[in-house]
Short mmCIF file of C-alpha atoms in Angstrom, two decimals:
data_model
loop_
_atom_site.label_atom_id
_atom_site.label_comp_id
_atom_site.label_asym_id
_atom_site.label_seq_id
_atom_site.Cartn_x
_atom_site.Cartn_y
_atom_site.Cartn_z
CA MET J 378 171.17 83.86 130.25
CA ALA J 379 168.53 86.18 131.35
CA ASP J 380 166.04 87.87 128.72
CA SER J 381 167.58 91.14 127.72
CA THR J 382 163.84 92.39 126.24
CA PRO J 383 162.82 95.35 128.02
CA PRO J 384 159.63 95.25 129.49
CA LEU J 385 156.36 96.29 127.67
CA THR J 386 155.48 99.98 129.42
CA LEU J 387 151.50 100.56 130.52
CA ARG J 388 151.58 102.35 127.09
CA GLN J 389 153.02 99.73 124.64
CA ASP J 390 150.74 97.04 126.40
CA ARG J 391 147.38 98.59 125.51
CA PRO J 392 145.90 98.33 121.89
CA VAL J 393 145.52 101.16 119.13
CA TYR J 394 142.22 101.10 118.95
CA VAL J 395 140.27 101.69 115.42
CA ILE J 396 136.95 103.08 115.33
CA GLY J 397 135.09 102.03 112.26
CA GLY J 398 135.55 98.90 109.85
CA GLY J 399 135.38 100.82 106.67
CA PRO J 400 138.18 101.53 103.98
CA GLY J 401 139.96 103.71 106.50
CA GLY J 402 139.32 101.41 109.72
CA LEU J 403 141.26 98.47 107.68
CA ALA J 404 143.71 100.20 106.27
CA VAL J 405 145.17 101.87 109.22
CA ALA J 406 144.79 98.73 111.17
CA ALA J 407 146.53 96.89 108.36
CA ALA J 408 149.75 99.63 108.60
CA LEU J 409 149.99 99.27 112.14
CA ARG J 410 150.46 95.38 111.89
CA ALA J 411 153.09 95.80 108.90
CA ARG J 412 154.57 97.68 111.95
CA ASP J 413 154.30 95.31 114.87
CA VAL J 414 151.64 97.56 116.45
CA ARG J 415 148.45 95.79 118.14
CA ALA J 416 145.42 97.10 116.66
CA VAL J 417 141.90 96.42 117.32
CA VAL J 418 139.10 97.19 114.79
CA LEU J 419 135.80 98.34 116.46
CA GLU J 420 133.06 98.10 113.98
CA LYS J 421 129.52 99.06 115.45
CA SER J 422 127.47 96.63 112.35
CA GLU J 423 127.67 92.93 111.72
CA ARG J 424 130.43 93.13 109.03
CA VAL J 425 133.24 95.51 107.59
CA GLY J 426 132.02 97.86 104.83
CA ALA J 427 129.07 98.53 106.54
CA SER J 428 128.47 101.54 104.04
CA TRP J 429 129.45 100.56 101.17
CA ARG J 430 126.90 97.52 101.35
CA ALA J 431 124.43 100.24 101.88
CA HIS J 432 124.56 102.26 98.48
CA TYR J 433 122.88 102.04 95.88
CA ASP J 434 122.98 98.85 93.26
CA ARG J 435 124.36 100.87 90.61
CA LEU J 436 127.54 102.57 92.06
CA HIS J 437 131.05 102.01 91.10
CA LEU J 438 134.09 103.77 92.11
CA HIS J 439 134.79 107.20 90.42
CA THR J 440 138.43 106.40 90.94
CA THR J 441 140.22 104.03 88.61
CA ARG J 442 140.79 100.07 90.28
CA ARG J 443 144.78 101.15 90.10
CA LEU J 444 144.33 103.90 92.60
CA SER J 445 142.39 102.79 94.67
CA ALA J 446 143.77 99.70 96.57
CA LEU J 447 144.35 99.68 100.19
CA PRO J 448 148.02 99.26 101.44
CA GLY J 449 148.99 96.07 101.07
CA LEU J 450 147.06 94.23 98.49
CA PRO J 451 145.62 94.96 94.96
CA ILE J 452 142.35 95.27 93.44
CA PRO J 453 141.90 92.25 91.70
CA ARG J 454 141.68 92.90 87.66
CA SER J 455 138.84 91.12 87.11
CA PHE J 456 137.18 93.50 88.94
CA GLY J 457 137.48 95.37 86.07
CA ARG J 458 138.54 99.63 85.34
CA TRP J 459 135.85 100.99 87.26
CA VAL J 460 135.12 98.69 90.60
CA SER J 461 131.31 97.55 91.46
CA ARG J 462 129.66 98.70 95.04
CA ASP J 463 129.92 94.68 95.59
CA ASN J 464 133.42 94.24 94.67
CA VAL J 465 134.72 96.85 96.65
CA VAL J 466 132.63 94.97 99.71
CA ARG J 467 134.32 92.28 98.07
CA TYR J 468 137.63 93.28 98.21
CA LEU J 469 137.46 94.87 101.91
CA GLU J 470 136.40 91.35 103.44
CA LYS J 471 139.16 89.95 101.45
CA TYR J 472 141.53 92.99 102.93
CA ALA J 473 140.80 91.75 106.33
CA GLU J 474 141.20 88.10 106.13
CA HIS J 475 144.18 88.89 103.67
CA HIS J 476 145.81 91.01 106.57
CA ARG J 477 144.39 88.85 109.61
CA LEU J 478 143.00 91.98 111.19
CA ASP J 479 141.76 91.89 114.58
CA ILE J 480 137.81 93.22 114.25
CA VAL J 481 135.11 93.14 116.85
CA THR J 482 131.99 93.77 115.36
CA GLY J 483 128.92 94.83 116.96
CA VAL J 484 130.28 97.60 118.98
CA GLU J 485 129.73 100.88 118.78
CA VAL J 486 131.83 103.63 120.54
CA THR J 487 129.79 106.75 122.40
CA ARG J 488 132.60 108.65 123.86
CA LEU J 489 135.95 109.35 124.56
CA GLU J 490 138.17 110.91 127.02
CA ARG J 491 141.43 110.49 128.72
CA THR J 492 142.37 108.21 131.08
CA ALA J 493 142.71 108.91 134.30
CA ASP J 494 146.14 108.96 134.87
CA ASP J 495 146.52 110.72 131.51
CA THR J 496 148.40 107.51 130.00
CA GLY J 497 145.92 106.78 126.89
CA TRP J 498 142.24 107.15 126.06
CA LEU J 499 138.82 105.39 127.64
CA LEU J 500 136.76 104.28 125.14
CA HIS J 501 133.25 103.84 126.63
CA ALA J 502 131.05 101.48 123.90
CA THR J 503 127.56 99.95 123.69
CA GLY J 504 126.99 97.37 126.26
CA GLY J 505 128.72 99.18 129.19
CA ARG J 506 132.07 98.43 127.75
CA GLU J 507 135.27 100.17 129.08
CA LEU J 508 138.25 99.56 127.13
CA THR J 509 141.88 101.63 127.27
CA GLY J 510 143.52 102.21 124.10
CA SER J 511 147.20 103.52 123.91
CA SER J 512 146.05 105.36 120.53
CA VAL J 513 142.58 105.61 119.21
CA VAL J 514 142.02 106.28 115.42
CA VAL J 515 138.55 107.55 114.57
CA ALA J 516 137.25 106.16 111.00
CA THR J 517 133.47 106.30 111.26
CA GLY J 518 133.42 107.91 107.49
CA TYR J 519 132.71 111.12 105.90
CA ASN J 520 129.38 109.23 104.75
CA HIS J 521 128.14 108.56 108.64
CA THR J 522 124.23 110.20 109.07
CA PRO J 523 122.20 111.08 106.30
CA HIS J 524 121.43 114.65 106.34
CA LEU J 525 117.83 115.47 104.92
CA PRO J 526 117.53 119.60 105.35
CA ASP J 527 114.18 121.28 107.66
CA TRP J 528 112.65 122.35 104.43
CA PRO J 529 109.69 124.63 105.73
CA GLY J 530 106.21 122.25 105.46
CA ARG J 531 108.19 119.55 105.43
CA ALA J 532 106.45 117.76 108.71
CA SER J 533 103.17 118.24 107.16
CA TYR J 534 104.38 116.38 103.36
CA THR J 535 101.94 113.81 102.93
CA GLY J 536 103.70 112.44 99.77
CA GLU J 537 106.87 109.81 99.82
CA LEU J 538 110.15 111.15 100.59
CA LEU J 539 113.42 109.20 101.41
CA HIS J 540 116.85 110.42 101.69
CA ALA J 541 119.30 109.05 98.91
CA ALA J 542 120.67 106.70 101.19
CA ASP J 543 117.81 104.20 101.28
CA TYR J 544 117.76 104.27 97.67
CA ARG J 545 118.43 101.11 96.30
CA ASN J 546 117.25 101.11 92.39
CA ALA J 547 114.38 102.38 90.00
CA ARG J 548 112.61 98.80 90.43
CA PRO J 549 110.19 100.67 93.09
CA TYR J 550 109.88 104.23 91.22
CA ALA J 551 108.65 102.61 87.48
CA ASP J 552 105.96 104.76 86.21
CA LYS J 553 106.32 107.47 88.77
CA ASP J 554 107.07 111.46 88.87
CA VAL J 555 110.31 111.38 90.87
CA LEU J 556 111.90 114.93 92.10
CA VAL J 557 115.92 114.13 92.71
CA VAL J 558 117.11 117.37 95.05
CA GLY J 559 120.63 117.64 95.08
CA VAL J 560 123.02 117.62 91.97
CA GLY J 561 126.11 116.01 93.63
CA ASN J 562 127.63 112.80 92.30
CA THR J 563 125.22 111.04 94.20
CA GLY J 564 121.80 112.79 93.24
CA ALA J 565 123.00 113.09 89.12
CA GLU J 566 123.92 108.89 89.52
CA ILE J 567 120.42 108.34 90.94
CA ALA J 568 118.61 110.64 88.46
CA VAL J 569 120.20 108.92 85.93
CA ASP J 570 119.13 105.16 86.88
CA LEU J 571 115.97 106.07 87.11
CA ALA J 572 115.53 107.78 83.76
CA GLU J 573 117.05 104.71 82.68
CA GLY J 574 114.97 102.29 85.24
CA GLY J 575 111.84 103.36 83.79
CA ALA J 576 110.14 106.20 85.91
CA SER J 577 107.76 108.39 84.10
CA ARG J 578 109.53 111.57 84.40
CA VAL J 579 112.78 112.41 86.71
CA ARG J 580 113.52 115.87 87.74
CA LEU J 581 116.57 117.29 89.40
CA ALA J 582 116.18 120.05 91.90
CA VAL J 583 119.66 122.39 91.52
CA ARG J 584 120.75 124.96 93.96
CA THR J 585 124.18 125.93 92.67
CA ALA J 586 124.87 124.50 89.04
CA PRO J 587 127.66 121.90 89.27
CA HIS J 588 131.05 121.78 87.29
CA ILE J 589 130.66 118.57 85.43
CA VAL J 590 133.60 116.92 84.41
CA ARG J 591 134.15 113.67 82.21
CA ARG J 592 135.47 110.57 83.91
CA THR J 593 138.02 109.85 81.35
CA THR J 594 139.06 111.68 77.93
CA ALA J 595 140.81 109.28 75.48
CA GLY J 596 141.18 107.22 77.83
CA TRP J 597 142.79 109.32 80.46
CA PRO J 598 140.87 109.27 84.04
CA ALA J 599 139.85 112.55 85.00
CA GLN J 600 141.42 111.44 88.66
CA ARG J 601 145.17 111.42 87.11
CA THR J 602 144.22 115.12 86.13
CA ALA J 603 143.07 115.77 89.91
CA ILE J 604 146.59 114.40 91.49
CA LEU J 605 148.38 115.99 89.44
CA CYS J 606 146.76 119.42 89.64
CA ARG J 607 146.02 118.88 93.69
CA ARG J 608 148.96 120.70 95.03
CA LEU J 609 149.12 123.63 92.07
CA PRO J 610 147.61 127.71 93.10
CA VAL J 611 143.76 127.05 93.19
CA ALA J 612 143.98 130.62 90.73
CA LEU J 613 146.12 128.32 88.33
CA VAL J 614 143.73 124.83 88.39
CA ASP J 615 140.59 127.41 87.58
CA ARG J 616 142.19 128.96 84.86
CA LEU J 617 143.47 125.32 83.33
CA ALA J 618 140.18 123.71 83.79
CA ARG J 619 137.94 126.11 81.73
CA PRO J 620 139.23 125.70 78.46
CA VAL J 621 139.50 121.98 79.21
CA THR J 622 135.53 121.36 80.56
CA ARG J 623 134.35 123.81 78.14
CA ALA J 624 135.85 121.58 74.70
CA GLY J 625 134.96 118.08 76.84
CA VAL J 626 131.50 118.94 78.18
CA PRO J 627 128.62 120.50 76.06
CA ASP J 628 126.83 124.09 77.27
CA LEU J 629 123.36 122.61 78.86
CA SER J 630 122.27 126.13 79.89
CA ALA J 631 119.08 125.60 77.05
CA HIS J 632 118.20 122.52 78.95
CA GLY J 633 118.35 124.55 82.09
CA LEU J 634 121.52 123.41 83.67
CA PRO J 635 124.29 126.68 82.88
CA ARG J 636 127.81 126.63 83.45
CA PRO J 637 129.44 127.26 86.70
CA ASP J 638 130.21 131.09 87.84
CA THR J 639 133.05 130.33 89.83
CA GLY J 640 136.15 128.41 89.09
CA LEU J 641 136.23 124.36 89.35
CA TYR J 642 138.93 124.18 92.03
CA SER J 643 137.31 126.68 93.99
CA ARG J 644 134.89 124.95 94.30
CA VAL J 645 136.41 122.03 95.15
CA LYS J 646 138.38 124.37 98.32
CA GLN J 647 134.67 124.85 99.43
CA GLY J 648 133.99 121.50 99.51
CA SER J 649 132.00 120.44 96.20
CA ILE J 650 133.82 117.81 94.23
CA PRO J 651 133.00 118.11 90.46
CA VAL J 652 130.12 115.78 89.06
CA GLN J 653 131.77 112.90 87.08
CA ASP J 654 129.11 112.32 83.80
CA VAL J 655 127.96 108.30 84.21
CA GLY J 656 125.06 109.51 81.79
CA LEU J 657 123.99 112.65 83.11
CA ILE J 658 125.09 114.74 79.84
CA ASP J 659 123.59 112.71 77.84
CA ALA J 660 119.94 112.12 80.16
CA VAL J 661 120.13 116.01 80.48
CA ARG J 662 120.08 116.67 76.50
CA LYS J 663 117.42 114.26 75.58
CA GLY J 664 115.37 115.49 78.43
CA ARG J 665 115.00 112.62 80.01
CA VAL J 666 116.11 113.89 83.46
CA GLU J 667 114.75 117.70 83.62
CA PRO J 668 116.93 120.27 85.91
CA VAL J 669 114.59 122.45 88.04
CA ALA J 670 115.12 124.97 90.56
CA ALA J 671 116.07 124.29 94.39
CA VAL J 672 113.70 123.19 96.55
CA GLU J 673 111.67 126.13 99.21
CA SER J 674 109.47 124.28 100.65
CA PHE J 675 106.87 121.95 101.00
CA GLU J 676 102.62 121.79 101.00
CA PRO J 677 101.02 118.41 102.32
CA ASP J 678 101.07 117.87 98.46
CA LYS J 679 103.33 119.76 96.65
CA VAL J 680 106.88 120.99 96.50
CA THR J 681 107.17 125.02 95.71
CA LEU J 682 110.82 125.71 94.06
CA THR J 683 112.54 128.69 94.20
CA ASP J 684 111.65 130.58 91.23
CA GLY J 685 107.60 130.00 92.67
CA THR J 686 106.80 126.75 90.49
CA ARG J 687 104.85 124.51 92.50
CA ILE J 688 105.03 120.70 91.68
CA ALA J 689 103.46 117.86 92.68
CA PRO J 690 106.14 114.57 92.39
CA ASP J 691 105.13 111.08 93.35
CA VAL J 692 108.20 111.11 95.41
CA VAL J 693 110.91 113.06 96.58
CA ILE J 694 114.52 111.52 96.91
CA ALA J 695 116.64 113.85 99.22
CA ALA J 696 120.24 113.50 97.81
CA THR J 697 121.62 116.09 100.41
CA GLY J 698 124.54 114.82 101.99
CA TYR J 699 125.40 113.65 105.37
CA ARG J 700 126.70 114.62 108.69
CA ARG J 701 130.05 113.37 110.05
CA ALA J 702 127.92 112.96 113.60
CA LEU J 703 131.40 113.26 115.63
CA ASP J 704 129.60 115.56 118.45
CA ASP J 705 128.97 112.71 121.13
CA LEU J 706 131.75 110.89 120.69
CA VAL J 707 134.98 113.96 120.44
CA GLY J 708 132.81 116.73 121.24
CA PRO J 709 134.21 117.77 124.75
CA LEU J 710 137.44 117.30 123.37
CA ASP J 711 137.37 120.48 121.32
CA VAL J 712 138.39 119.08 118.11
CA LEU J 713 135.96 119.83 115.82
CA ASP J 714 135.24 122.97 113.55
CA THR J 715 132.24 125.22 113.33
CA ARG J 716 131.07 122.08 110.51
CA GLY J 717 131.19 119.33 113.15
CA HIS J 718 134.86 118.15 110.91
CA PRO J 719 138.00 117.41 113.00
CA THR J 720 140.28 120.06 113.26
CA PRO J 721 143.42 117.37 112.95
CA HIS J 722 143.86 114.78 109.86
CA GLY J 723 145.74 111.84 109.08
CA PRO J 724 148.88 112.02 111.25
CA ARG J 725 148.53 115.21 112.69
CA THR J 726 146.50 115.41 116.17
CA ALA J 727 145.23 118.13 118.48
CA ARG J 728 147.54 119.24 121.45
CA GLN J 729 144.59 118.57 123.90
CA ALA J 730 144.22 115.47 122.65
CA PRO J 731 147.21 113.62 122.24
CA ASP J 732 147.27 110.51 120.24
CA LEU J 733 143.75 110.53 118.79
CA TYR J 734 143.73 110.24 114.95
CA PHE J 735 140.95 110.89 112.33
CA THR J 736 141.47 109.58 109.03
CA GLY J 737 138.52 110.02 106.28
CA PHE J 738 136.74 113.34 106.69
CA THR J 739 137.81 115.05 104.13
CA ASN J 740 136.27 114.66 100.22
CA PRO J 741 139.81 115.03 98.19
CA ILE J 742 139.48 115.72 94.16
CA SER J 743 142.30 112.69 93.68
CA GLY J 744 140.13 110.35 95.03
CA MET J 745 139.08 109.40 98.87
CA LEU J 746 140.47 105.83 98.72
CA ARG J 747 143.74 106.93 97.22
CA GLU J 748 143.81 109.44 100.45
CA LEU J 749 142.78 106.96 103.03
CA SER J 750 145.34 104.45 102.08
CA ARG J 751 148.08 107.15 102.33
CA ASP J 752 146.70 108.71 105.80
CA ALA J 753 146.73 105.17 107.00
CA GLU J 754 150.74 104.64 106.18
CA ARG J 755 151.28 108.06 107.96
CA ILE J 756 149.24 107.56 110.69
CA ALA J 757 150.79 103.78 111.21
CA LYS J 758 154.24 105.78 111.01
CA ALA J 759 153.33 107.95 113.38
CA ILE J 760 152.12 105.79 116.27
CA ALA J 761 154.88 103.40 115.58
CA ARG J 762 157.12 106.13 116.39
CA GLN J 763 155.41 107.40 119.66
CA ARG J 764 155.55 103.74 120.85
#
């Protein structure tokens, strides 16, 4: 009897390429595999979860274990409620193994373009490779390339200056005077780590006073509140958050860290996630971490702050964020905004770039891993429908 199965079209015969072997890329690949769509993950490092392996030692998820699992595999209960960096890496390794994902390591995709016949995507990769896929999912990560501001005088500074991406633990900074620049979650936690790890003095340079929230209140995680509030009007959440944060977080104005003058959710919409307290409040109240003005410029042996103060720390650690670094990869495709962020996201694609998806390039208040999981299912569903 003749085989009644229709032949594969050229499009269907090509794999979906997922660029990036972090949580977002692995989640999309697993969701595609569950729908019988062949997906190949291309990871430029030699192992999955490369960015997580490079984070500082004390890092734990600020989201709960139960709300941070990727599709198709719970995070083990033995990892605890707040999963450590090392256990996140173990989970990602287990996730790839559990779903039997097709992962090629040591391959960096440098440029994307449509195929000559406009039926797919041509991926230019290291080693002169050219790969052809039906669809491409870019999951190279929110924290891709460390950003170090070009402060005046920085090039002539003779002191030790490093980005937070290069910080691992407090041991090298015992008995040293350290200035941490930036009061996001990373800067706040590194400052606390230094204070607890034996630095002689820890100052925290603050440009804009952050919103600080308790990680849990009476056992209720801040993440669950964020999920409930995410779809509410911004002005309403701002009003609701004001009395809650005032009741739960002490006024640190006398210690150099005033309350913000803008609403919590308004700041989130501007791209500023609240700082979850993992010791910062106590460290500031006890004087172990000293908030100071923002950095204005550098001299060969000093740092000038915006209030005119000149200080001479032994070490400056810049917790000044990351860039997405997508310009070389997709710049000519007109899918990036003025900040270099992709304009399409999740299952949405740009008209001029069909079948090109992006995941993990937002910093949602409801939790990065939770939203990566939801995006993975939506992207996989969209790709399976197209095929």
